[in-house]
Coordinates of N, CA, C and O in Angstrom, one line a residue:
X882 N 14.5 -12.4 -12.8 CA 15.6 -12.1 -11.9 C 15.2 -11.2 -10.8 O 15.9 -11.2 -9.8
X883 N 14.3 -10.4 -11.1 CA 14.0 -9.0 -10.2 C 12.5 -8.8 -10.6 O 12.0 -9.1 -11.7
X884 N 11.6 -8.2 -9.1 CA 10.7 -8.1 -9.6 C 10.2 -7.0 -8.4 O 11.0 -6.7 -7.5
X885 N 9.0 -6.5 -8.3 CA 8.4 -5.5 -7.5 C 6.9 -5.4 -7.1 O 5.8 -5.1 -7.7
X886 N 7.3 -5.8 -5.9 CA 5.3 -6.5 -4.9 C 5.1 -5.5 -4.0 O 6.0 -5.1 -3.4
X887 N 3.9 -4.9 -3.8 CA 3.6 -4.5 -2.8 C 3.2 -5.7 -1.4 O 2.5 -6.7 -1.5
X888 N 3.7 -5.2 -0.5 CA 3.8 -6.3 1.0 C 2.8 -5.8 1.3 O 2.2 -5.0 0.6
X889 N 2.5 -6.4 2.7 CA 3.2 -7.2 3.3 C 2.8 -8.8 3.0 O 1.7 -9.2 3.1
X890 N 4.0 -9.9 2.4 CA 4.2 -11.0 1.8 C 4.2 -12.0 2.6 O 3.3 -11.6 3.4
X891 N 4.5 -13.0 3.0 CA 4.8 -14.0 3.6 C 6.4 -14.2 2.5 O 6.5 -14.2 1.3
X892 N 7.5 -14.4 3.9 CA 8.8 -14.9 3.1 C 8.7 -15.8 2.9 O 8.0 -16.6 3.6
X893 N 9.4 -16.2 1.7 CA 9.7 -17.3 0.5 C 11.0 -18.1 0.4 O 12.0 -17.5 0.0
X894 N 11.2 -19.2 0.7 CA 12.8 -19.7 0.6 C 13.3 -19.9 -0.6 O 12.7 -20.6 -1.4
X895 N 14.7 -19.1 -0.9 CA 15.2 -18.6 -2.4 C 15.1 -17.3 -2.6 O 15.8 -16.6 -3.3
X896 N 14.0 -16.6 -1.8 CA 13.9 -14.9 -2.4 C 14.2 -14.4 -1.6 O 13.8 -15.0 -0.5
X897 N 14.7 -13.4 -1.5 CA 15.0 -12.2 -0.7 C 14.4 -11.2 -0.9 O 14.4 -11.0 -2.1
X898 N 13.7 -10.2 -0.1 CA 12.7 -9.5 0.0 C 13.4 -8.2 0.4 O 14.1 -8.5 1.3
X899 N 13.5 -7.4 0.2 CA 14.2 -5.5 0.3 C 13.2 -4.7 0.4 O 12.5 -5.0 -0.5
X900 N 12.7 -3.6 1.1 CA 11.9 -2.7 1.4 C 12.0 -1.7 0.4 O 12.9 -1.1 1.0
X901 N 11.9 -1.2 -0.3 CA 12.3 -0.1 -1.4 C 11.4 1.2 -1.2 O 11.7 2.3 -1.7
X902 N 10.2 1.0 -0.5 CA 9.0 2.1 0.0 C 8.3 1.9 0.5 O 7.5 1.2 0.0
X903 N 8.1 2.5 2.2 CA 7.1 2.4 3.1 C 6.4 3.0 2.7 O 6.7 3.8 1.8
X904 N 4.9 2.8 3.4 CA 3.3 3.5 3.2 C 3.0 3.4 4.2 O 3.6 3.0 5.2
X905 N 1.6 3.9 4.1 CA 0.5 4.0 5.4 C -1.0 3.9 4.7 O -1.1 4.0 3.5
X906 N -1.5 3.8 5.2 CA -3.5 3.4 4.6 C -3.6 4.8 4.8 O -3.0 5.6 5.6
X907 N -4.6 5.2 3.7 CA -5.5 6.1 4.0 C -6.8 5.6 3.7 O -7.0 4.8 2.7
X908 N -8.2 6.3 4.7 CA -9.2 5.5 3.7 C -9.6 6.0 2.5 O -9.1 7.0 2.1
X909 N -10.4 5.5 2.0 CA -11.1 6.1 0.8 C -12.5 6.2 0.9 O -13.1 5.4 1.6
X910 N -13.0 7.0 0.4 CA -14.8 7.6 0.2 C -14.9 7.9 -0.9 O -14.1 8.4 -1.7
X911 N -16.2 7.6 -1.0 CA -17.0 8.1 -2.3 C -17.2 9.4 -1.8 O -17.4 9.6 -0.6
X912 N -17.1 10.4 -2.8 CA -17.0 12.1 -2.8 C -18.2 12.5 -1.9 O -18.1 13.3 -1.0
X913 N -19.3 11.9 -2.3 CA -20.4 12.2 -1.5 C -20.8 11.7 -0.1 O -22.0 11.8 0.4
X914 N -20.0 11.1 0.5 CA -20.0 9.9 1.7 C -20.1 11.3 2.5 O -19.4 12.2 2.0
X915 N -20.7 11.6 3.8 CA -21.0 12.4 5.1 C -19.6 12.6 5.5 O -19.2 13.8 5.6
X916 N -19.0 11.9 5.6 CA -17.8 11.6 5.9 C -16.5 12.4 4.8 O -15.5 13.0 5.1
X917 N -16.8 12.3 3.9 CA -16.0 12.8 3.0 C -15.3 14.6 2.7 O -14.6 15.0 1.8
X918 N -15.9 15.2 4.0 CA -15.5 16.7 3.7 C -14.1 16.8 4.8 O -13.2 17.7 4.8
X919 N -14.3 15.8 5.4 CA -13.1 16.0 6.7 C -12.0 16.3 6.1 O -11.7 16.2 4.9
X920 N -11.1 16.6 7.4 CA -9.2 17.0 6.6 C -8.5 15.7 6.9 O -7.5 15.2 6.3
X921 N -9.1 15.1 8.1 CA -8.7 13.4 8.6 C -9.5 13.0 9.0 O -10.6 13.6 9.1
X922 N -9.4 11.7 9.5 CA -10.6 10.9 9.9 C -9.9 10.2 10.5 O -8.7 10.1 10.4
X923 N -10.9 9.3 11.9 CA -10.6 8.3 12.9 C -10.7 7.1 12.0 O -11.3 7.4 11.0
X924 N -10.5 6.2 12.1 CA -10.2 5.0 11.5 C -12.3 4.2 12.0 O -13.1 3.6 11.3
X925 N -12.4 4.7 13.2 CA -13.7 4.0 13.9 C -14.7 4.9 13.3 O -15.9 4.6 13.6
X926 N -14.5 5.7 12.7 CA -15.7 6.6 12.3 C -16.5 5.3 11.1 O -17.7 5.3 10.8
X927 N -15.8 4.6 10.8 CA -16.3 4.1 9.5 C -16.8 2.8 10.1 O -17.7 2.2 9.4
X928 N -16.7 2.3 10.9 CA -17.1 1.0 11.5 C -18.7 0.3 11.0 O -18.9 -0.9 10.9
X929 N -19.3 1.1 10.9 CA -20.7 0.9 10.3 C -21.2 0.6 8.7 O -22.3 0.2 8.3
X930 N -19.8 1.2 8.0 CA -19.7 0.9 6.8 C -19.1 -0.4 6.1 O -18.2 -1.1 6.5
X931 N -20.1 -0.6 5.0 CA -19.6 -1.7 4.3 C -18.1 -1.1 3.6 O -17.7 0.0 3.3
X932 N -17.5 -2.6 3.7 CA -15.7 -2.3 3.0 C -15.5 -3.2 1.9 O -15.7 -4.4 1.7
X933 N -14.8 -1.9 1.2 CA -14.4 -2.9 0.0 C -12.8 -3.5 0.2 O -11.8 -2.9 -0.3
X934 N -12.8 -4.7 0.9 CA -11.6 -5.4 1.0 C -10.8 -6.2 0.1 O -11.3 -6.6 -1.0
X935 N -9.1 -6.6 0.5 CA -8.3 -7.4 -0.4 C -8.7 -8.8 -0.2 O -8.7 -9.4 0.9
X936 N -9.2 -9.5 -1.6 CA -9.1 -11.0 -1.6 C -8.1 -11.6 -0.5 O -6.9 -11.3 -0.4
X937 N -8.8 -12.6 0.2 CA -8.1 -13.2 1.0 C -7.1 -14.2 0.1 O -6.0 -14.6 0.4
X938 N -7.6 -14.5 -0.8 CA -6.9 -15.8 -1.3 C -5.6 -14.7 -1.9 O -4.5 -14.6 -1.4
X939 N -6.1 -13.9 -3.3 CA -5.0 -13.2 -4.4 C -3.7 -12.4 -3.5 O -2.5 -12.7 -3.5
X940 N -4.4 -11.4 -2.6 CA -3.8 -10.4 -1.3 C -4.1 -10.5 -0.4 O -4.8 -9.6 0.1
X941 N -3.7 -11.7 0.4 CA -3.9 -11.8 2.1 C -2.8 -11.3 3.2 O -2.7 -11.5 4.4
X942 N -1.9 -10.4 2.3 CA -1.1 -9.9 3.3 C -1.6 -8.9 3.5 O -2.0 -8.6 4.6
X943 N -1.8 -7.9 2.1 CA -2.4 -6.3 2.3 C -3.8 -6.6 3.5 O -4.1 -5.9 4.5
X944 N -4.6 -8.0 3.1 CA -5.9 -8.2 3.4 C -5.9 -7.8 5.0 O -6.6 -7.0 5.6
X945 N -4.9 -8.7 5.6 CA -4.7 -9.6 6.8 C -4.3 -7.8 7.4 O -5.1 -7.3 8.1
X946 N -3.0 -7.0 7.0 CA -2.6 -5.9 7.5 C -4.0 -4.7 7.6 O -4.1 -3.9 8.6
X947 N -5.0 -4.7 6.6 CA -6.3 -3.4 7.0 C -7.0 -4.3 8.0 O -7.2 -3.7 9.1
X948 N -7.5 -5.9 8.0 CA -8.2 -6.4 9.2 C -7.5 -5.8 10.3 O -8.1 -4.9 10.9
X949 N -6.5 -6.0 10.7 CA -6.0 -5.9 12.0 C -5.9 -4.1 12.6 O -5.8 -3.6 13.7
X950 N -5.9 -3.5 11.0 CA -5.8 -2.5 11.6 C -7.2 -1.9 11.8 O -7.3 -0.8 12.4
X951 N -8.1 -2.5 11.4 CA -9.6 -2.4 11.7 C -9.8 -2.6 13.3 O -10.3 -1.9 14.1
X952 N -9.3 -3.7 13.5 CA -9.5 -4.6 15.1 C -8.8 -3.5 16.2 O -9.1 -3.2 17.4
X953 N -7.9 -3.1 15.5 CA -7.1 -2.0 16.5 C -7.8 -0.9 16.9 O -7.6 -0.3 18.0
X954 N -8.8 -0.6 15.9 CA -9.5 0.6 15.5 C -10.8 0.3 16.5 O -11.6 1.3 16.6
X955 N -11.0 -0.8 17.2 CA -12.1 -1.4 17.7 C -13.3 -2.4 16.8 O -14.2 -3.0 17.5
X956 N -13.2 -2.5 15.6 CA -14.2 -3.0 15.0 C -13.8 -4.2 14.2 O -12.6 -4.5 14.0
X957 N -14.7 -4.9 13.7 CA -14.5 -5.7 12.1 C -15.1 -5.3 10.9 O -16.3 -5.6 10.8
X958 N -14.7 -4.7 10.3 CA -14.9 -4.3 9.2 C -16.0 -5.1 8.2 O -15.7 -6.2 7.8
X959 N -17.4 -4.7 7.9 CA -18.0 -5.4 7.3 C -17.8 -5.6 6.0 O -17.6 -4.7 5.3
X960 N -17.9 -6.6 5.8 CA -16.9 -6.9 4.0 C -18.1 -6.9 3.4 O -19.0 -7.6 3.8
X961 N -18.3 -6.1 2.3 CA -19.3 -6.0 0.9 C -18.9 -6.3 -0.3 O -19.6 -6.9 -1.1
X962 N -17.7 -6.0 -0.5 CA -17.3 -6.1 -2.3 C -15.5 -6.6 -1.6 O -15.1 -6.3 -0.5
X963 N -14.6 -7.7 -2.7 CA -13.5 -8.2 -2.7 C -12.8 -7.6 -3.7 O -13.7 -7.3 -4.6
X964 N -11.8 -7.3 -4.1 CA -10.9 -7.2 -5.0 C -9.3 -7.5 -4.8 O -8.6 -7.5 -3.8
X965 N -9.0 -7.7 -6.2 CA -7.4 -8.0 -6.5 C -6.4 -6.6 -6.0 O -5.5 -6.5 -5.2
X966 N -7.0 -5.7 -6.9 CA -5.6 -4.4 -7.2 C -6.4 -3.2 -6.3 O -7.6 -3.0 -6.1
X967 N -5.5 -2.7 -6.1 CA -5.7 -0.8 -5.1 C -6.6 -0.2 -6.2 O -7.7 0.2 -6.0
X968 N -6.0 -0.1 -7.3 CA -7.1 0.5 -8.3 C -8.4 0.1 -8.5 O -9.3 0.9 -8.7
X969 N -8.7 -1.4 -8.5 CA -9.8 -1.9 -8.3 C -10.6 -1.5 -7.1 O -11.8 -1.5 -7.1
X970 N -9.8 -1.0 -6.0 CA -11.0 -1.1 -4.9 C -11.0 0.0 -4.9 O -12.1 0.4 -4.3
X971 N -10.0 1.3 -5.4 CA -10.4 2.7 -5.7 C -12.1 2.8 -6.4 O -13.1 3.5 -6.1
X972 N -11.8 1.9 -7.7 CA -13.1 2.4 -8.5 C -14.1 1.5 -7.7 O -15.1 2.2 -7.6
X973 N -14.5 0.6 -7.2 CA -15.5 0.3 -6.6 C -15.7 1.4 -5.3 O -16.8 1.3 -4.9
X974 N -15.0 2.4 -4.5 CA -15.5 2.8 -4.0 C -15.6 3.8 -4.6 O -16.0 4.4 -3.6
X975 N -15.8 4.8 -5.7 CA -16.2 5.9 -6.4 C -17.6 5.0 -7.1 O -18.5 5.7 -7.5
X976 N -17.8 3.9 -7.3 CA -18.8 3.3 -7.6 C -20.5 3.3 -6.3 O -21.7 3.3 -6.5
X977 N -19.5 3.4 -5.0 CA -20.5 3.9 -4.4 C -21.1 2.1 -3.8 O -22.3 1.7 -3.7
X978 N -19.7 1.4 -3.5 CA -20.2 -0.1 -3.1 C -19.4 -0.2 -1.8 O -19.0 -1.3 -1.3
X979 N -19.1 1.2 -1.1 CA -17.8 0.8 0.4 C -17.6 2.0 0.3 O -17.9 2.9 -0.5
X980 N -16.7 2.0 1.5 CA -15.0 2.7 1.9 C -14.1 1.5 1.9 O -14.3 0.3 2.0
X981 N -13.1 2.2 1.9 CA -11.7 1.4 2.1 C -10.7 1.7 2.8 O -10.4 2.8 3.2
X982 N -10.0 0.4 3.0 CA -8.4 1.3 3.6 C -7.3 0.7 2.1 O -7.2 -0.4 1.5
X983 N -6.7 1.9 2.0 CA -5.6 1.9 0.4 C -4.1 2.8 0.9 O -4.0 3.9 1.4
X984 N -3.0 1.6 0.3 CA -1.9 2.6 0.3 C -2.0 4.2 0.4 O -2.9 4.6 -0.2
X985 N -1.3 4.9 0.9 CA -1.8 6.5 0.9 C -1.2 6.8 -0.8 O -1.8 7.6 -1.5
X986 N -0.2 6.1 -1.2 CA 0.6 6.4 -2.4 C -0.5 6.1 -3.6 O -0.4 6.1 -4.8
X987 N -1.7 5.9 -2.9 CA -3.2 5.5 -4.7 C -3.9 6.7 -4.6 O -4.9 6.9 -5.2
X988 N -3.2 7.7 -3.7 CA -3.8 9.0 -3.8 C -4.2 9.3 -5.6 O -5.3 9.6 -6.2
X989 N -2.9 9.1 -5.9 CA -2.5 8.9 -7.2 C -3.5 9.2 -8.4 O -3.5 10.1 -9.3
X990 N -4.4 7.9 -8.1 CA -5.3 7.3 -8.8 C -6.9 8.4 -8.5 O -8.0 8.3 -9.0
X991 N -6.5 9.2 -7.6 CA -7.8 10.2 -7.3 C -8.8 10.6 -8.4 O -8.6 10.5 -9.6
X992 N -9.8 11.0 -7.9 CA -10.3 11.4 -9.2 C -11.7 12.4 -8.3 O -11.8 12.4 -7.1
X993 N -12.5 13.1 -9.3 CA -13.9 13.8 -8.3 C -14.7 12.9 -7.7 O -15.7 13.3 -7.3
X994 N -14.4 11.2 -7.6 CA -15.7 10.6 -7.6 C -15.0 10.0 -5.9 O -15.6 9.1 -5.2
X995 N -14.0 10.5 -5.6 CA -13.5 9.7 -3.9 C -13.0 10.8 -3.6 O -12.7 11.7 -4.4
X996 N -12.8 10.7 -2.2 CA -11.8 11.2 -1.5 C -10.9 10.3 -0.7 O -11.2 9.2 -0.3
X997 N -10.0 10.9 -0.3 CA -8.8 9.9 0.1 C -8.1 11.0 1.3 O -7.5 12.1 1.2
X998 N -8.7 10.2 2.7 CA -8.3 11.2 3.9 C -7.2 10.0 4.7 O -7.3 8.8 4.8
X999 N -6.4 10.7 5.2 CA -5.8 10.7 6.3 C -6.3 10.2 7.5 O -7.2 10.8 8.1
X1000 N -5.5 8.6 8.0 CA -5.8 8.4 9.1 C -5.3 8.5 10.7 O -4.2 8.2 11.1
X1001 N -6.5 9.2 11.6 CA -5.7 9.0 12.9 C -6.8 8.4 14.2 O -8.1 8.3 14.3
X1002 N -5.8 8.1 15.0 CA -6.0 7.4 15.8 C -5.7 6.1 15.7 O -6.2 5.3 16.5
X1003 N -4.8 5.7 14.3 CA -4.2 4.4 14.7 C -3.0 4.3 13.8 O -3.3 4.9 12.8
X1004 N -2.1 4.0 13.6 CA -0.5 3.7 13.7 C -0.7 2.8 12.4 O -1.3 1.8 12.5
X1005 N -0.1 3.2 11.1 CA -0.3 2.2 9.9 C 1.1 2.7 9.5 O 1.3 1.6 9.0
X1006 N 2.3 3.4 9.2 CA 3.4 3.9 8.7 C 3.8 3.1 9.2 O 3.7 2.9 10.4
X1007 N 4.7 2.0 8.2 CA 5.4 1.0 7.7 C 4.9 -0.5 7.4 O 5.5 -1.6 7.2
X1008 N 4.0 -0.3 7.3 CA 3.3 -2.1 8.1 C 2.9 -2.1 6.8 O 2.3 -3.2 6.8
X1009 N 2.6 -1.5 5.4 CA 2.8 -1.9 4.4 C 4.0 -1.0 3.0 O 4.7 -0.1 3.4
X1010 N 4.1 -1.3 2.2 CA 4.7 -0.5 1.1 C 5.1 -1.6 -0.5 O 4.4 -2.5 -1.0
X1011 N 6.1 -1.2 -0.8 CA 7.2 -1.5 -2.2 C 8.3 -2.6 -1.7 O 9.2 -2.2 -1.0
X1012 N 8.3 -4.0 -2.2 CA 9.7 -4.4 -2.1 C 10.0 -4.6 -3.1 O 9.3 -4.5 -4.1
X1013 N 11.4 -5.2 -3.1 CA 12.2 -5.6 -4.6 C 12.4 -7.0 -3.8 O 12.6 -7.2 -2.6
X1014 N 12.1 -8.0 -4.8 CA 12.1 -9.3 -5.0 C 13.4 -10.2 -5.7 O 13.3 -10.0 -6.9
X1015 N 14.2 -10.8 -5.5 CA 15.1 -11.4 -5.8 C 15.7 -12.8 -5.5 O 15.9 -13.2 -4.4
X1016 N 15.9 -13.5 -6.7 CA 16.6 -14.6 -6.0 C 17.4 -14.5 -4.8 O 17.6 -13.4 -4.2
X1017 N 18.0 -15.9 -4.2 CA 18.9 -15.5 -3.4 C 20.1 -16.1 -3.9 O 21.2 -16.0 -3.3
X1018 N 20.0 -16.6 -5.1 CA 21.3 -17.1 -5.4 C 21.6 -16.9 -7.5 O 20.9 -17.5 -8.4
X1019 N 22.5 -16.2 -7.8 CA 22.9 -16.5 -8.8 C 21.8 -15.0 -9.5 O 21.0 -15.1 -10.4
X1020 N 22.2 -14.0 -8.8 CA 21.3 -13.1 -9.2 C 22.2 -12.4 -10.4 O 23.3 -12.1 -10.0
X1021 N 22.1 -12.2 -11.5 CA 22.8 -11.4 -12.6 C 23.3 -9.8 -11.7 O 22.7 -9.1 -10.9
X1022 N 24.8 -9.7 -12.2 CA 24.6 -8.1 -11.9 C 23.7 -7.4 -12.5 O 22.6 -7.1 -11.9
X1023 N 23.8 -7.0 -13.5 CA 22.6 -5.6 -13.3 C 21.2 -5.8 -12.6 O 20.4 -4.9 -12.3
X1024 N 21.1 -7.1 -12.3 CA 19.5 -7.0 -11.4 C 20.2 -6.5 -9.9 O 19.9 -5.5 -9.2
X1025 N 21.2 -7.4 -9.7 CA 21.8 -6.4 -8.5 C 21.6 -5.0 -8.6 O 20.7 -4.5 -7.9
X1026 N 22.2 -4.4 -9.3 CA 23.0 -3.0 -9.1 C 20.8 -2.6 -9.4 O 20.4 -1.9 -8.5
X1027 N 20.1 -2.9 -10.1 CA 18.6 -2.5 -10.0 C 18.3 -2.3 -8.6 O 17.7 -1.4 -8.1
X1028 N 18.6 -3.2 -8.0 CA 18.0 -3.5 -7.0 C 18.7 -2.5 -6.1 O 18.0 -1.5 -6.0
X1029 N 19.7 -2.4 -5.4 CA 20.5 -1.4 -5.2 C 20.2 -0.3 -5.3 O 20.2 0.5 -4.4
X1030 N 20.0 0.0 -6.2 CA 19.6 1.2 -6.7 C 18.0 2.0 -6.3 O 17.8 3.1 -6.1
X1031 N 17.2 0.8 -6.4 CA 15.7 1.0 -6.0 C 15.6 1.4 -4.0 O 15.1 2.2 -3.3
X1032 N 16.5 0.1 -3.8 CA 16.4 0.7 -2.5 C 17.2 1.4 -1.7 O 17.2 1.0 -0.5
X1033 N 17.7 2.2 -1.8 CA 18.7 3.2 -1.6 C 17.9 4.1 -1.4 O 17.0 4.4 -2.2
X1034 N 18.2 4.8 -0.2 CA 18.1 6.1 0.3 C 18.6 7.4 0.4 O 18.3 8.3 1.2
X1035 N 19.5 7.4 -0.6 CA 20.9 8.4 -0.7 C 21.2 8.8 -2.1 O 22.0 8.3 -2.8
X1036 N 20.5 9.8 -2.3 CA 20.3 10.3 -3.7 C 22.4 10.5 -4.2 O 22.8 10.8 -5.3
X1037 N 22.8 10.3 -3.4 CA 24.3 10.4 -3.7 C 24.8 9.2 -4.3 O 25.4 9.2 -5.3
X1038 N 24.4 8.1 -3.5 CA 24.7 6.9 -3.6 C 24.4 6.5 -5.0 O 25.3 5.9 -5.7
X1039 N 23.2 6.7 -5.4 CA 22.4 6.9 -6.6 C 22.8 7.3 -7.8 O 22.6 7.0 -9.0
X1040 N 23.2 8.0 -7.2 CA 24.3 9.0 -8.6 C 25.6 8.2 -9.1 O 26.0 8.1 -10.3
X1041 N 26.1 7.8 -7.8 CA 27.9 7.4 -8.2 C 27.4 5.9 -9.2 O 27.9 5.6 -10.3
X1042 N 26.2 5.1 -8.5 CA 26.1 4.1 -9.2 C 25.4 4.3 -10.8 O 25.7 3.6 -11.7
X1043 N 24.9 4.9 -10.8 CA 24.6 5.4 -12.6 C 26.0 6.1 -13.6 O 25.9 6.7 -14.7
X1044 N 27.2 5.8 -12.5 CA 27.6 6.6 -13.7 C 28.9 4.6 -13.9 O 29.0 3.7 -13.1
X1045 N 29.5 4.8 -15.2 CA 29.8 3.5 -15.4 C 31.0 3.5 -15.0 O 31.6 4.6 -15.2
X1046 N 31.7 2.5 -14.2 CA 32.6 2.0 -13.0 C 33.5 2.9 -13.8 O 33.4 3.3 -14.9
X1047 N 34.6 3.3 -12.8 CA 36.3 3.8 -13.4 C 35.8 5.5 -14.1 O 36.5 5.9 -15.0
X1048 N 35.2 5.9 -13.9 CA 34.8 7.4 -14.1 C 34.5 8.0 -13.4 O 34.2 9.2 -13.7

């Protein structure tokens, strides 16, 4: 009835698609990369580096959203290693097989063996994140009121709806 993808997706007819959390890329480095002591980084500093990129086939939206923001950056990114999940391409780059560009929110997933810097000189806030997924027809309430709830911006709003109707 309800489900939760990281975008950017290609729309679907029958689902309806809701924003629930923007992101921005940060890249990632192996702890020891030259690169890795900075407080931010240009996006082109890395141009020379092998990347560990999203499957085109599994993730071609995340894939399609770091290409372009590579191209913006002036370069094409040379592709070395593929993967499915952000965690996946976290530990291949603590493996010491790339950099990357990863949600800033896989900070998360940090550990001593990457770093995870901040990018500038190019514009990535909003162009990926969190949606809620839904039919478009015949959706159960409580997947509603889930859904509602996830994407809401108003910690007030949030509240009235957790408490049970008529109270």
């Amino acid at each position: 009835d309800l489900g939760v993808i990281r975008g950017p997706v290609d729309a679907v007819a029958g689902v309806e698609m809701l924003l629930a959390e923007s992101d921005e890329f940060a890249a990632v480095l192996p702890a020891q990369h030259p690169l890795a002591g900075r407080r931010r980084l240009r996006l082109d500093a890395l141009r020379d580096e092998p990347f560990v990129m999203y499957s085109s086939t599994a993730v071609p939206g995340l894939r399609a959203v770091a290409m372009q923001v590579c191209r913006e950056a002036g370069f094409a990114p040379r592709i070395g290693q593929e993967a499915t999940q952000v965690q996946t391409v976290v530990s291949l780059v603590a493996s010491g097989l790339g950099v990357a560009l990863v949600p800033a929110v896989a900070s998360a997933y940090a550990n001593d063996r990457v770093r995870f810097l901040p990018l500038m000189g190019v514009d990535t806030a909003g162009r990926i994140g969190l949606s809620v997924v839904l039919r478009t027809d015949g959706v159960p309430v409580p997947a509603r009121r889930l859904c509602d709830t996830l994407v809401s911006r108003d910690p007030a709003a949030q509240r009235r709806r957790s408490r049970p109707e008529g109270r």
